[in-house]
Tab-separated table of C-alpha atoms in Angstrom:
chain	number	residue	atom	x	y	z
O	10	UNK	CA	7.707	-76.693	-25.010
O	11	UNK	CA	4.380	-75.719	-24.272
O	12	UNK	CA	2.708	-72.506	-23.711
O	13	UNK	CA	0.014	-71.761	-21.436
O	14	UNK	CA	-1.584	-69.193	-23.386
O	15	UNK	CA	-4.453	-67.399	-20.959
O	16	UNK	CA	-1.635	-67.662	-18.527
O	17	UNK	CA	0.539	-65.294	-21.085
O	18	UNK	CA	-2.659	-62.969	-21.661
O	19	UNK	CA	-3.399	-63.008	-17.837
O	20	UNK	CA	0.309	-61.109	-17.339
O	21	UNK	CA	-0.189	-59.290	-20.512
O	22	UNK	CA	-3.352	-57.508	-19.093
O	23	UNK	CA	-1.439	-56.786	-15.696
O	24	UNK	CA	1.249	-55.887	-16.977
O	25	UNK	CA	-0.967	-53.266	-18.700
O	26	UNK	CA	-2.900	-52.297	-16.090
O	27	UNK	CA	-0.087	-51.332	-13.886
O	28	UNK	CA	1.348	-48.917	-16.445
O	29	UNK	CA	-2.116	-47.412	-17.047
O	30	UNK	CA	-2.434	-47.085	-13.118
O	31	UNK	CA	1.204	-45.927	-13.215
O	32	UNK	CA	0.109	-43.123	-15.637
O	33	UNK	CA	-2.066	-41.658	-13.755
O	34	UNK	CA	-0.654	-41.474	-10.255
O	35	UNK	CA	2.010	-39.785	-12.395
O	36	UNK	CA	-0.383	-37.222	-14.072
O	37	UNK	CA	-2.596	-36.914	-10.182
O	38	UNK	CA	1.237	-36.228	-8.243
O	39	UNK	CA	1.754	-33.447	-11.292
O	40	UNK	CA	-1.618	-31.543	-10.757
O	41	UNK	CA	-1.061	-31.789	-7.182
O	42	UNK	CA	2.225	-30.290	-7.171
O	43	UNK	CA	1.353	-27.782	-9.364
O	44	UNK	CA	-1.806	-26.533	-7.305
O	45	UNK	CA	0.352	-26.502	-4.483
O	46	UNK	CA	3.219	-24.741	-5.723
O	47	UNK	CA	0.863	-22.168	-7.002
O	48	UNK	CA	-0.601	-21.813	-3.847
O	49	UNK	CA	2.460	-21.377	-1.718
O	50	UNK	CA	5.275	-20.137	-4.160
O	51	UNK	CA	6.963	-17.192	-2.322
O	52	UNK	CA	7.152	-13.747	-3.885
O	53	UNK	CA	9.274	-10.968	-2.662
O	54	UNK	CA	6.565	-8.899	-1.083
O	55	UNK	CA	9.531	-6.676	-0.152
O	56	UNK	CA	9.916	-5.367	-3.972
O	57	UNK	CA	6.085	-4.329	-4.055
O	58	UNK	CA	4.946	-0.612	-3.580
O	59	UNK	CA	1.924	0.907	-2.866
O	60	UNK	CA	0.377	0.958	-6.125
O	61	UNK	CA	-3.298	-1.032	-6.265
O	62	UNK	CA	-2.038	-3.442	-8.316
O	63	UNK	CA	0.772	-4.568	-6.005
O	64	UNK	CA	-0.810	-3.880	-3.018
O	65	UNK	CA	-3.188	-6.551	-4.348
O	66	UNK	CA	-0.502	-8.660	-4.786
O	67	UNK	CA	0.642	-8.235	-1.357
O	68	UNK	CA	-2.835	-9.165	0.810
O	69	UNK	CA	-3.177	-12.211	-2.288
O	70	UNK	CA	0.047	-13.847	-1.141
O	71	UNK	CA	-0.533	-13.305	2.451
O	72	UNK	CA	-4.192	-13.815	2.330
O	73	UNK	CA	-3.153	-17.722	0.319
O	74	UNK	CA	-0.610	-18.305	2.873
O	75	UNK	CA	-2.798	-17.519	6.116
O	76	UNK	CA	-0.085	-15.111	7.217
O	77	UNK	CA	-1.789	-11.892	9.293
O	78	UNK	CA	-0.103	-8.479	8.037
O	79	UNK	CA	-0.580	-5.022	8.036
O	80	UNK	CA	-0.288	-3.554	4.850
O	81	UNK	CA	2.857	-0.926	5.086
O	82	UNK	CA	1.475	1.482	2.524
O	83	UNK	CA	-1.363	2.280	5.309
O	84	UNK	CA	1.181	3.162	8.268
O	85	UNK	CA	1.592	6.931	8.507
O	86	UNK	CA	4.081	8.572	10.534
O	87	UNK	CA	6.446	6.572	12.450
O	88	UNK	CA	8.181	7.346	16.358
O	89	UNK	CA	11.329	4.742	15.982
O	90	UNK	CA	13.774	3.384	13.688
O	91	UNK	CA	12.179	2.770	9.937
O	92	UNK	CA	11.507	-0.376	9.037
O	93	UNK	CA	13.184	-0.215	5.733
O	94	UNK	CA	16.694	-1.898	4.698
O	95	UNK	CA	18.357	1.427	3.573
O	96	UNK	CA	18.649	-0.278	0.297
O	97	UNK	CA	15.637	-1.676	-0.075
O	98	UNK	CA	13.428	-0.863	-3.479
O	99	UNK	CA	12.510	2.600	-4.175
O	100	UNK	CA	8.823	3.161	-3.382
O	101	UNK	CA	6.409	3.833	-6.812
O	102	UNK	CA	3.826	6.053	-4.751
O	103	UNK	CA	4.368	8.857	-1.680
O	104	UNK	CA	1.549	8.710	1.262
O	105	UNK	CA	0.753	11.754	3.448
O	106	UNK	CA	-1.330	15.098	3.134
O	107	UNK	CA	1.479	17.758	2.968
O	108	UNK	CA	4.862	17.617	0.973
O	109	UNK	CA	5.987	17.333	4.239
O	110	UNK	CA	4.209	14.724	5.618
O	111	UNK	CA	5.005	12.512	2.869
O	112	UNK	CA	8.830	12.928	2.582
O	113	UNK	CA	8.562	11.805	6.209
O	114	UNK	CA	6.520	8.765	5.480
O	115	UNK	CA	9.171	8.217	2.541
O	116	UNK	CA	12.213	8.594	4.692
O	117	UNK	CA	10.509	6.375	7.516
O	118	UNK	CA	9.626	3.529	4.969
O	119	UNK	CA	13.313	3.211	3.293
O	120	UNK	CA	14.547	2.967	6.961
O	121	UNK	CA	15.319	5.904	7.917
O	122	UNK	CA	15.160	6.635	11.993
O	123	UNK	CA	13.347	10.190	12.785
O	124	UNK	CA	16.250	11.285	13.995
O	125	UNK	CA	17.575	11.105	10.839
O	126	UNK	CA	14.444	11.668	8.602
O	127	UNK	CA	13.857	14.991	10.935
O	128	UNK	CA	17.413	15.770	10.347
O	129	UNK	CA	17.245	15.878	7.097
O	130	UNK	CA	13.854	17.450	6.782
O	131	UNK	CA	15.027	20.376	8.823
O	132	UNK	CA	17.385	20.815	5.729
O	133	UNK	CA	14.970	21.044	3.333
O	134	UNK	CA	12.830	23.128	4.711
O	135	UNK	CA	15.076	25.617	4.721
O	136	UNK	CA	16.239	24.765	1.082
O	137	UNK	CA	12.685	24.498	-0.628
O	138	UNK	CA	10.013	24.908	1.870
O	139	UNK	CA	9.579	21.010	0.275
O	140	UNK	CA	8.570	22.514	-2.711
O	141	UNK	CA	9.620	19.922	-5.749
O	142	UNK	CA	9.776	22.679	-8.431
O	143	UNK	CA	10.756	25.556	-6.777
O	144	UNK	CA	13.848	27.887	-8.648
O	145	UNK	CA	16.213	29.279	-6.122
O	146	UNK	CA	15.280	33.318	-5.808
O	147	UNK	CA	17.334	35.910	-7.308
O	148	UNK	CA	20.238	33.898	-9.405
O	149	UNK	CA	18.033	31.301	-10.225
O	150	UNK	CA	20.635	28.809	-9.819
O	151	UNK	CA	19.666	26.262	-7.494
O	152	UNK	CA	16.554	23.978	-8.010
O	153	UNK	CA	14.019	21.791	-6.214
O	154	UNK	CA	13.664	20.009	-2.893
O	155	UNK	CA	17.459	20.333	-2.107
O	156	UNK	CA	18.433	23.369	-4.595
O	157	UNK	CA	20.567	21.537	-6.208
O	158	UNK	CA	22.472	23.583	-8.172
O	159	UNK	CA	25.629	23.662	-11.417
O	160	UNK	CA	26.671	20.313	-12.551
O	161	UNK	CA	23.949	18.791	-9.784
O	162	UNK	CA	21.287	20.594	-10.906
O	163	UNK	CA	22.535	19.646	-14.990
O	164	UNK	CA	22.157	15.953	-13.588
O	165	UNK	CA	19.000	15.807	-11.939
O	166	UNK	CA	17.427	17.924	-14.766
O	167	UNK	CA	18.492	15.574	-17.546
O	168	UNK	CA	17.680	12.323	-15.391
O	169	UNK	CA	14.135	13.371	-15.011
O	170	UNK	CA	14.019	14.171	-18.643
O	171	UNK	CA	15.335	10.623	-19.197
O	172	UNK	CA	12.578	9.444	-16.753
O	173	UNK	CA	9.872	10.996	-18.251
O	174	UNK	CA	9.357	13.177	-15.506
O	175	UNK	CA	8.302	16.961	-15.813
O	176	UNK	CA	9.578	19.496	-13.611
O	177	UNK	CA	7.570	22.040	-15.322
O	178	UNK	CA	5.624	24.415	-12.396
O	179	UNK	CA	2.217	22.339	-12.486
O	180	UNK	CA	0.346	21.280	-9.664
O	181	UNK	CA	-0.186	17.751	-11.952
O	182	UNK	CA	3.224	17.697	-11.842
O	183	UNK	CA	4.121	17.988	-8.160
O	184	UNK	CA	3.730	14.554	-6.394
O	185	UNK	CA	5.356	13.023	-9.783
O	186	UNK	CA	8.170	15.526	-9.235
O	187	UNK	CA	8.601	15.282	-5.585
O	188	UNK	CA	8.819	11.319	-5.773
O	189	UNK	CA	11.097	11.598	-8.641
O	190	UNK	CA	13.081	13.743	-6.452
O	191	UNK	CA	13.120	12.074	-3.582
O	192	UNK	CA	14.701	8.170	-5.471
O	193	UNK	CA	17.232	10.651	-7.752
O	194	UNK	CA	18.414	12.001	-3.988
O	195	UNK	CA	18.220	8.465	-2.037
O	196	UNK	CA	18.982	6.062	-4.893
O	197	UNK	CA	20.340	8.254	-8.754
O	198	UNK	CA	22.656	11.162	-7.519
O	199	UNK	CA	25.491	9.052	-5.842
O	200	UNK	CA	24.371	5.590	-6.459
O	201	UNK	CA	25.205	4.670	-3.495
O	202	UNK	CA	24.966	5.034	0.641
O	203	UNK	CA	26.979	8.026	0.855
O	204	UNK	CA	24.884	10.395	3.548
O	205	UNK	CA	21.829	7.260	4.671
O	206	UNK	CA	23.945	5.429	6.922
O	207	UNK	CA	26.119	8.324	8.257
O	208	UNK	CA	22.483	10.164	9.307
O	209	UNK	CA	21.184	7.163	10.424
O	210	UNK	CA	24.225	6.924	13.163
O	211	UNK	CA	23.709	9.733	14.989
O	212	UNK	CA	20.955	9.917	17.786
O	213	UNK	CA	19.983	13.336	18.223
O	214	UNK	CA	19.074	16.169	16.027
O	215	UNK	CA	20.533	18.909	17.913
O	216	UNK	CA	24.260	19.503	17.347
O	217	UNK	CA	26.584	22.262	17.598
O	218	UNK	CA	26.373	24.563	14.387
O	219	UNK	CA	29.730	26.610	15.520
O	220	UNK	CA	31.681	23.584	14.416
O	221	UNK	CA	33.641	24.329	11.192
O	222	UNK	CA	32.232	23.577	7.970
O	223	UNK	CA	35.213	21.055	7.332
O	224	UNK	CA	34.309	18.719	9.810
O	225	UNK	CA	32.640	15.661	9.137
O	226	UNK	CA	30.144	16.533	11.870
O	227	UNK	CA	29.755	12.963	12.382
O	228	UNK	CA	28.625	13.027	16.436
O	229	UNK	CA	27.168	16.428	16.030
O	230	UNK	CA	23.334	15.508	14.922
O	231	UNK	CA	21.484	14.357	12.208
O	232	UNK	CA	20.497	17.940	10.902
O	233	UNK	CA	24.704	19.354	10.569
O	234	UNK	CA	25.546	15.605	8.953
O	235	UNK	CA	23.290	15.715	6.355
O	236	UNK	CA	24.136	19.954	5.393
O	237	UNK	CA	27.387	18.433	5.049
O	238	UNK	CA	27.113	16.005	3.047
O	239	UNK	CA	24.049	16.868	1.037
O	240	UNK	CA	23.219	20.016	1.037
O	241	UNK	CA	26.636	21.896	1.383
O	242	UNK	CA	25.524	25.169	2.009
O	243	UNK	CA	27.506	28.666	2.681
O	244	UNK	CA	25.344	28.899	5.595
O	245	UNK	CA	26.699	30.447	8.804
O	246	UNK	CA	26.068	29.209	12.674
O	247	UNK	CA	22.747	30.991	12.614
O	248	UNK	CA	21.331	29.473	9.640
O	249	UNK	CA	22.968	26.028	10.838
O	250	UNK	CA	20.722	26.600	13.586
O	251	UNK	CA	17.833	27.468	12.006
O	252	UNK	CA	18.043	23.931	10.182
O	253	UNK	CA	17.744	22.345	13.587
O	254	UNK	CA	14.820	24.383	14.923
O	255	UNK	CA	13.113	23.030	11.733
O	256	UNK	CA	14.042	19.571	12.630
O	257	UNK	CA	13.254	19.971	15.721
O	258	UNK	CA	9.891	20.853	15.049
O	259	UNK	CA	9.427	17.977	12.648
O	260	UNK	CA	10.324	15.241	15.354
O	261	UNK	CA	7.924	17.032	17.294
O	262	UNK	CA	5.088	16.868	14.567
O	263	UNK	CA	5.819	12.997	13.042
O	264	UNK	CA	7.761	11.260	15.881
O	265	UNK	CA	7.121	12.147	18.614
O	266	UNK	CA	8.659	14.671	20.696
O	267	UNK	CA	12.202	14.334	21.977
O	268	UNK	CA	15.513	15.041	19.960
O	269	UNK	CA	16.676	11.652	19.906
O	270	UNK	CA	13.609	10.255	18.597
O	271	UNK	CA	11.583	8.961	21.783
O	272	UNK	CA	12.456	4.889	21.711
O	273	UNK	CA	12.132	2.536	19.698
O	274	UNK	CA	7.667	2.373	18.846
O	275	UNK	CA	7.838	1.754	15.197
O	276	UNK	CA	5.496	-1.170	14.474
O	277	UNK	CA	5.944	-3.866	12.296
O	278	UNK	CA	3.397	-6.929	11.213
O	279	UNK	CA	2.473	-8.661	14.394
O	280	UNK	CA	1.417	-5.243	16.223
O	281	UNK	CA	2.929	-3.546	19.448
O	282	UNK	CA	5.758	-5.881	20.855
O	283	UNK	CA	5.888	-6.965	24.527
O	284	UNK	CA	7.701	-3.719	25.728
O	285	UNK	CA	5.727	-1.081	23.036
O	286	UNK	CA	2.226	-3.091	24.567
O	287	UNK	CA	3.582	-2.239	28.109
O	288	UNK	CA	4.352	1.370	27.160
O	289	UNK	CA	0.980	1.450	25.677
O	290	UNK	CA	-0.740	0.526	29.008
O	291	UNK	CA	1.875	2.846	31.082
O	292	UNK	CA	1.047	5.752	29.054
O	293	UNK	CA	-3.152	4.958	28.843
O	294	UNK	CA	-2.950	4.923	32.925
O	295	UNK	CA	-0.635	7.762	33.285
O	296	UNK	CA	-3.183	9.920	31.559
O	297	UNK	CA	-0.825	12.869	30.070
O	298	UNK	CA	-2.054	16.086	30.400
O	299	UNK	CA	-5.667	14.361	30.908
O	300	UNK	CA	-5.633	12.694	27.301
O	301	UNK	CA	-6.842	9.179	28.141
O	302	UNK	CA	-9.601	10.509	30.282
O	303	UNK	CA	-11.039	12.557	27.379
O	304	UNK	CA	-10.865	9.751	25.139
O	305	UNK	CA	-13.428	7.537	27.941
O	306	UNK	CA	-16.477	9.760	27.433
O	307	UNK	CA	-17.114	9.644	31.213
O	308	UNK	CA	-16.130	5.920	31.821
O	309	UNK	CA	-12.435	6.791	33.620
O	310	UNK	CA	-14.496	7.077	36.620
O	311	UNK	CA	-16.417	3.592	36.418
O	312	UNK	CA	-14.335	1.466	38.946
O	313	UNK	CA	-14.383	2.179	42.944
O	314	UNK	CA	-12.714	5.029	43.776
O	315	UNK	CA	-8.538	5.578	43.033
O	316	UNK	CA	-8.825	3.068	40.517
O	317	UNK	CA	-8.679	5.485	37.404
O	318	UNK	CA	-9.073	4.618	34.003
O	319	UNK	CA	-9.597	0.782	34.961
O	320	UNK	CA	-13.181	-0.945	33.842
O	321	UNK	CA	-12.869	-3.084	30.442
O	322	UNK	CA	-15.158	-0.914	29.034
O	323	UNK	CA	-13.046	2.415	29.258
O	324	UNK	CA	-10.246	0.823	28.228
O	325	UNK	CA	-11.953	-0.864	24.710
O	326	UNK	CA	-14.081	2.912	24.401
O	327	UNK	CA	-10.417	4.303	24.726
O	328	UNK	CA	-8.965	2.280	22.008
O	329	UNK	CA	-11.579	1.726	19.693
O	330	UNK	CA	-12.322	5.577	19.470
O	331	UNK	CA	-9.094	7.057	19.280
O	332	UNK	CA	-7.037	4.618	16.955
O	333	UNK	CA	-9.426	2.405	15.083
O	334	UNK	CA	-12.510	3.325	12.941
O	335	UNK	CA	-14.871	1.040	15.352
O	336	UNK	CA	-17.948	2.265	17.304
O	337	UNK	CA	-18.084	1.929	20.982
O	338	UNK	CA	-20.334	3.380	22.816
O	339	UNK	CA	-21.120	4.272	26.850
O	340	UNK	CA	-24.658	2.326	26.786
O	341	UNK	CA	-22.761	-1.470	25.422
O	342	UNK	CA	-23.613	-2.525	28.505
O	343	UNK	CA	-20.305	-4.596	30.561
O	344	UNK	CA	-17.435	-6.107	28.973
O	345	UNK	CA	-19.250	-9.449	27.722
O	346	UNK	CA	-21.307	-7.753	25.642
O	347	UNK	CA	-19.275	-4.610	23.536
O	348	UNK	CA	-17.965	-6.797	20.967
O	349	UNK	CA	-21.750	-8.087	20.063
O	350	UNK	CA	-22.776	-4.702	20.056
O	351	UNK	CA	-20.013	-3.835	18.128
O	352	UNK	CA	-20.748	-5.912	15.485
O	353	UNK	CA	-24.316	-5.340	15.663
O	354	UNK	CA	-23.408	-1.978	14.454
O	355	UNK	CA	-21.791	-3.844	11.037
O	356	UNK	CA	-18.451	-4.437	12.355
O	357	UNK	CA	-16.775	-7.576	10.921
O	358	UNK	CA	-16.065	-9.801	13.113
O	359	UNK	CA	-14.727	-13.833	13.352
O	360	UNK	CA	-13.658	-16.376	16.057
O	361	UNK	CA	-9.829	-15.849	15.738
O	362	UNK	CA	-7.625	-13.007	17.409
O	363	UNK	CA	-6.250	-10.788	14.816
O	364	UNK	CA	-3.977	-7.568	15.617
O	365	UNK	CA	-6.037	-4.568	16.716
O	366	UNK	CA	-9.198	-6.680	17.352
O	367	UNK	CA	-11.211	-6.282	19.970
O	368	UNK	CA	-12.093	-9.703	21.873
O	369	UNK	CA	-15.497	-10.236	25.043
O	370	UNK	CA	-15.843	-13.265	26.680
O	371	UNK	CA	-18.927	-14.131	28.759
O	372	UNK	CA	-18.106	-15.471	32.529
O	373	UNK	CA	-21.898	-15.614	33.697
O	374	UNK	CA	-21.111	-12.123	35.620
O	375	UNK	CA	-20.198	-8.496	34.236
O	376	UNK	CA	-17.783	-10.543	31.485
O	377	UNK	CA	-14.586	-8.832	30.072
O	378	UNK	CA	-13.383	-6.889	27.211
O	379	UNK	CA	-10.133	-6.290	26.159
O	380	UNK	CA	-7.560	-5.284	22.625
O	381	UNK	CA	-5.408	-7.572	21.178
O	382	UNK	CA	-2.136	-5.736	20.617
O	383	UNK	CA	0.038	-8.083	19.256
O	384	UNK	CA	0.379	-11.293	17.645
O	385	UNK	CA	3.902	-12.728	17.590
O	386	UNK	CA	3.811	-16.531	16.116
O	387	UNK	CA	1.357	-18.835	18.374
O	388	UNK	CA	1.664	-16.252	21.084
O	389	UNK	CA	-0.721	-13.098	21.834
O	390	UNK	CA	-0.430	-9.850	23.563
O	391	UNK	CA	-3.498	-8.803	25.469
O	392	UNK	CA	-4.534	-4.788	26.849
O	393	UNK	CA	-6.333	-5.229	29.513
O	394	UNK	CA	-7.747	-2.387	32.020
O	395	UNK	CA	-9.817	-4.483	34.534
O	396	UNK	CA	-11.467	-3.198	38.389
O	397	UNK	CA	-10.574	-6.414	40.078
O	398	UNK	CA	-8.277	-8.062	38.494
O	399	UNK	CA	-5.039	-5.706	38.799
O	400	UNK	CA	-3.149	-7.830	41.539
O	401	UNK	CA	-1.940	-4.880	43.247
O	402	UNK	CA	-5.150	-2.527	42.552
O	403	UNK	CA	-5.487	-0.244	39.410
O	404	UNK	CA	-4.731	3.131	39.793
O	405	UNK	CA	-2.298	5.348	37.801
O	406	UNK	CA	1.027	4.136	35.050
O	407	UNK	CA	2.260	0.863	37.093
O	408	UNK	CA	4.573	-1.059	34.671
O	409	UNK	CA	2.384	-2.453	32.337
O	410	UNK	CA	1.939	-5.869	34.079
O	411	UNK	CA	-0.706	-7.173	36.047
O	412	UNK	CA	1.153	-6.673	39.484
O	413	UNK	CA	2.349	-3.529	38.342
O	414	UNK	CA	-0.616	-1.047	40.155
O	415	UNK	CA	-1.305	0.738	36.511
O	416	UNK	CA	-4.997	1.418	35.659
O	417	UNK	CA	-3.935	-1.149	32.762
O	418	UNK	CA	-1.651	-3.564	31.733
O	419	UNK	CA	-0.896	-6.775	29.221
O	420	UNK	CA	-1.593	-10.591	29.541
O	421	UNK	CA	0.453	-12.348	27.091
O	422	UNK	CA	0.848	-16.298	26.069
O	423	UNK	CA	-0.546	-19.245	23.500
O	424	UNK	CA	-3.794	-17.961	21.894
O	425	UNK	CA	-5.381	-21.349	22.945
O	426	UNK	CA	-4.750	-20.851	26.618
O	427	UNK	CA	-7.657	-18.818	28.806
O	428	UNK	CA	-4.800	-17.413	31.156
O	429	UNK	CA	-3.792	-15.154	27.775
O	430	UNK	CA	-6.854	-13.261	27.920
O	431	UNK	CA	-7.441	-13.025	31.550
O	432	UNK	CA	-10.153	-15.734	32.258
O	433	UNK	CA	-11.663	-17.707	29.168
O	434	UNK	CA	-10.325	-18.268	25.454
O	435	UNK	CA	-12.631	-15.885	23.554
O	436	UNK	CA	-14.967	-17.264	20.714
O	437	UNK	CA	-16.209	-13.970	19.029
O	438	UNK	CA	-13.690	-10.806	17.839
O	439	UNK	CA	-14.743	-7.871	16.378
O	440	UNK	CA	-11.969	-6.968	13.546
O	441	UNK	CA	-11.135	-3.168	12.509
O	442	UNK	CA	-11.221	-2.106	9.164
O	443	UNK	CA	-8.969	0.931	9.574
O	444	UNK	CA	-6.454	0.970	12.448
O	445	UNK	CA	-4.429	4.532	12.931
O	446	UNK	CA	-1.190	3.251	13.226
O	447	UNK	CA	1.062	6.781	13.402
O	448	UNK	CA	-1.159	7.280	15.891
O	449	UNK	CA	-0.708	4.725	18.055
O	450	UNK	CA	3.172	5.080	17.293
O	451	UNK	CA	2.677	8.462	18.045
O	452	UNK	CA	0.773	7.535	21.811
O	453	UNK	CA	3.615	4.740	23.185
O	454	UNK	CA	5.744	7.622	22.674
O	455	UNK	CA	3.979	10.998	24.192
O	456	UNK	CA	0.915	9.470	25.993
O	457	UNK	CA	-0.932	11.210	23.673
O	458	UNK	CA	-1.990	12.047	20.236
């Protein structure tokens, strides 16, 4: 037999490139896979708290996934139903001014409603004043926020030695203390949902404080549930009552107003949704007690006569000035041009709606200006006040549509779609850096801050 030996060497070399090839489409599919997966692997921005480090973390991910957010360690106060799990991860850092503010901000966050974070607030108030270190007057027996006291007090005392945590009077020591206090009570005493979910049920704070101590008090308010369950006081039916004055008060303060907690206006990543944005415009044309007309700097008046409140312009002064940390001012001229004087003023700025931002688009004429309020997947949620293009005129609440007769009202549809933002598909935003959002919880609640 005879072998055809450049034939052999021909197959030989093919043979070799192919593996060679096969290498490295093997070696380019690794690298790609592993630049992706670094990219886009998920992390449970649910277990991160508010520290720098992880709230880092939390604008990295999102910011590498193109995914809009606000960060949850900036909301303050909150008018509805926390956003929290209940058993969710304990926070590692309070927010707030006061002790008070900021065992309402922690409440809110690990889902508590205000209903039930003022019901339990009015409790310990009355307990500590929501002082973390303060020793019970007289016997000395009870201790901190709840004055817990005996075997509880032996419990919390050696947990918070086993934490590291001093509860030494020090004003060093009082934030440490207070969120140390505030996990041990919601997470370390029972270890598990013993009082969240029962508080959480009811839907006022008010309640009837004649009702005998054994009682479960379950129907009866927020404030009575938690004294018996938590606190487990001697008290009689006028301290009982004095608990839900406090509370009360602190619905009042954080959420709004009523004693069952004013609706649901708690606001989660995309913004206001379709019936908060609606609220929203009821309450800026309604004008309680004269608030939105102080916020316009002399611009309610703008539009033809019985048409309150409606130019563009009032409405993005309104806004910008009351909730955000942008400058509007009375001489930006008509709607097409406040968001280039805006950002003339160092305002950042892009070509894409984000929640909060403030959008003008230029029709040849007077041009419009108007707030993004919500972003919910491809769809958008526009605030609009406008002098001619209310179908029904502009005057007053309305309903928060466009043929509703309010002074303003939402557009809402695809962000690619000039309907959506009552005219043209805008090519220049102006972006907040700092948006108030308790406050604007607090306003689709009251109608006012």
């Amino acid at each position: 037999m005879t072998y055809n030996t450049t034939h052999t060497k021909n197959v030989h070399t093919l043979l070799k490139n192919i593996r060679l090839y096969t290498i490295s489409l093997i070696v380019a599919i690794s690298f790609i896979t592993s630049s992706v997966t670094q990219l886009i692997t998920p992390i449970d921005t649910s277990a991160l708290g508010c520290s720098e480090q992880d709230r880092e973390a939390r604008a990295d991910f999102y910011s590498k996934n193109d995914i809009q957010f606000v960060d949850p360690c900036d909301a303050g106060g909150s008018c509805a139903a926390g956003s929290g799990s209940l058993t969710g991860p304990a926070p590692t850092q309070l927010n707030g001014e006061s002790n008070a503010e900021k065992v309402w901000n922690y409440f809110i966050g690990r889902g508590l409603t205000p209903v039930g974070a003022a019901g339990a607030m009015g409790n310990i108030e009355q307990e500590s004043s929501f002082d973390p270190l303060i020793e019970e007057g007289g016997n000395g027996i009870g201790f901190g926020l709840i004055q817990w006291s005996f075997e509880r007090r032996t419990n919390l005392e050696a947990a918070a030695a086993a934490a590291g945590v001093s509860l030494t009077r020090n004003e060093a020591n009082n934030d440490p203390a207070l969120l140390f206090q505030l996990n041990y009570l919601w997470d370390g005493e029972y270890g598990e949902m013993t009082w969240q979910e029962p508080v959480n049920a009811e839907t006022s704070v008010d309640g009837d404080p004649s009702v005998p101590y054994s009682a479960d008090n379950t129907g009866n308010g927020s404030t009575l549930v938690f004294h018996k369950l938590v606190e487990r006081s001697g008290d009689g039916t006028t301290g009982k009552q004095e608990r839900i004055d406090s509370a009360k008060n602190f619905l009042e303060t954080y959420g709004g107003g009523s004693t069952t907690g004013g609706g649901d206006c708690s606001l989660g990543e995309g913004g206001l949704t379709e019936e908060q944005a609606k609220q929203f415009m009821i309450n800026f044309g309604k004008n309680t007690d004269g608030f939105s007309a102080a916020q316009t700097a002399g611009l309610w008046d703008m539009c033809s006569p019985g048409n309150k409140g409606s130019n563009c312009v009032s409405f993005a002064y309104f806004f910008n000035n009351t909730f955000t940390d942008m400058d509007v001012r009375t001489n930006d001229g008509n709607g097409e041009a406040v968001v280039g004087s805006i950002r003339a003023r160092g305002a950042n700025g892009g070509t894409e709606p984000k929640v909060f931002s403030t959008f003008s688009w230029d029709d040849g004429g007077e041009g419009h200006v108007a707030i993004i309020l919500g972003i919910h997947g491809d769809n958008v949620i526009v605030g609009n006040a406008s002098c001619s293009r209310g179908i029904n005129g502009n005057s007053g609440a309305g309903d928060g549509t466009q043929s509703g007769n309010g002074s303003g009202f939402i557009t809402m549809g695809p962000k690619d779609e000039a309907a959506t933002y009552l005219g043209y598909v805008p090519t220049e935003f102006a972006y907040p850096d700092n948006v108030k959002i308790s406050d604007i919880e607090k306003f689709i609640s009251t109608g006012k801050v």
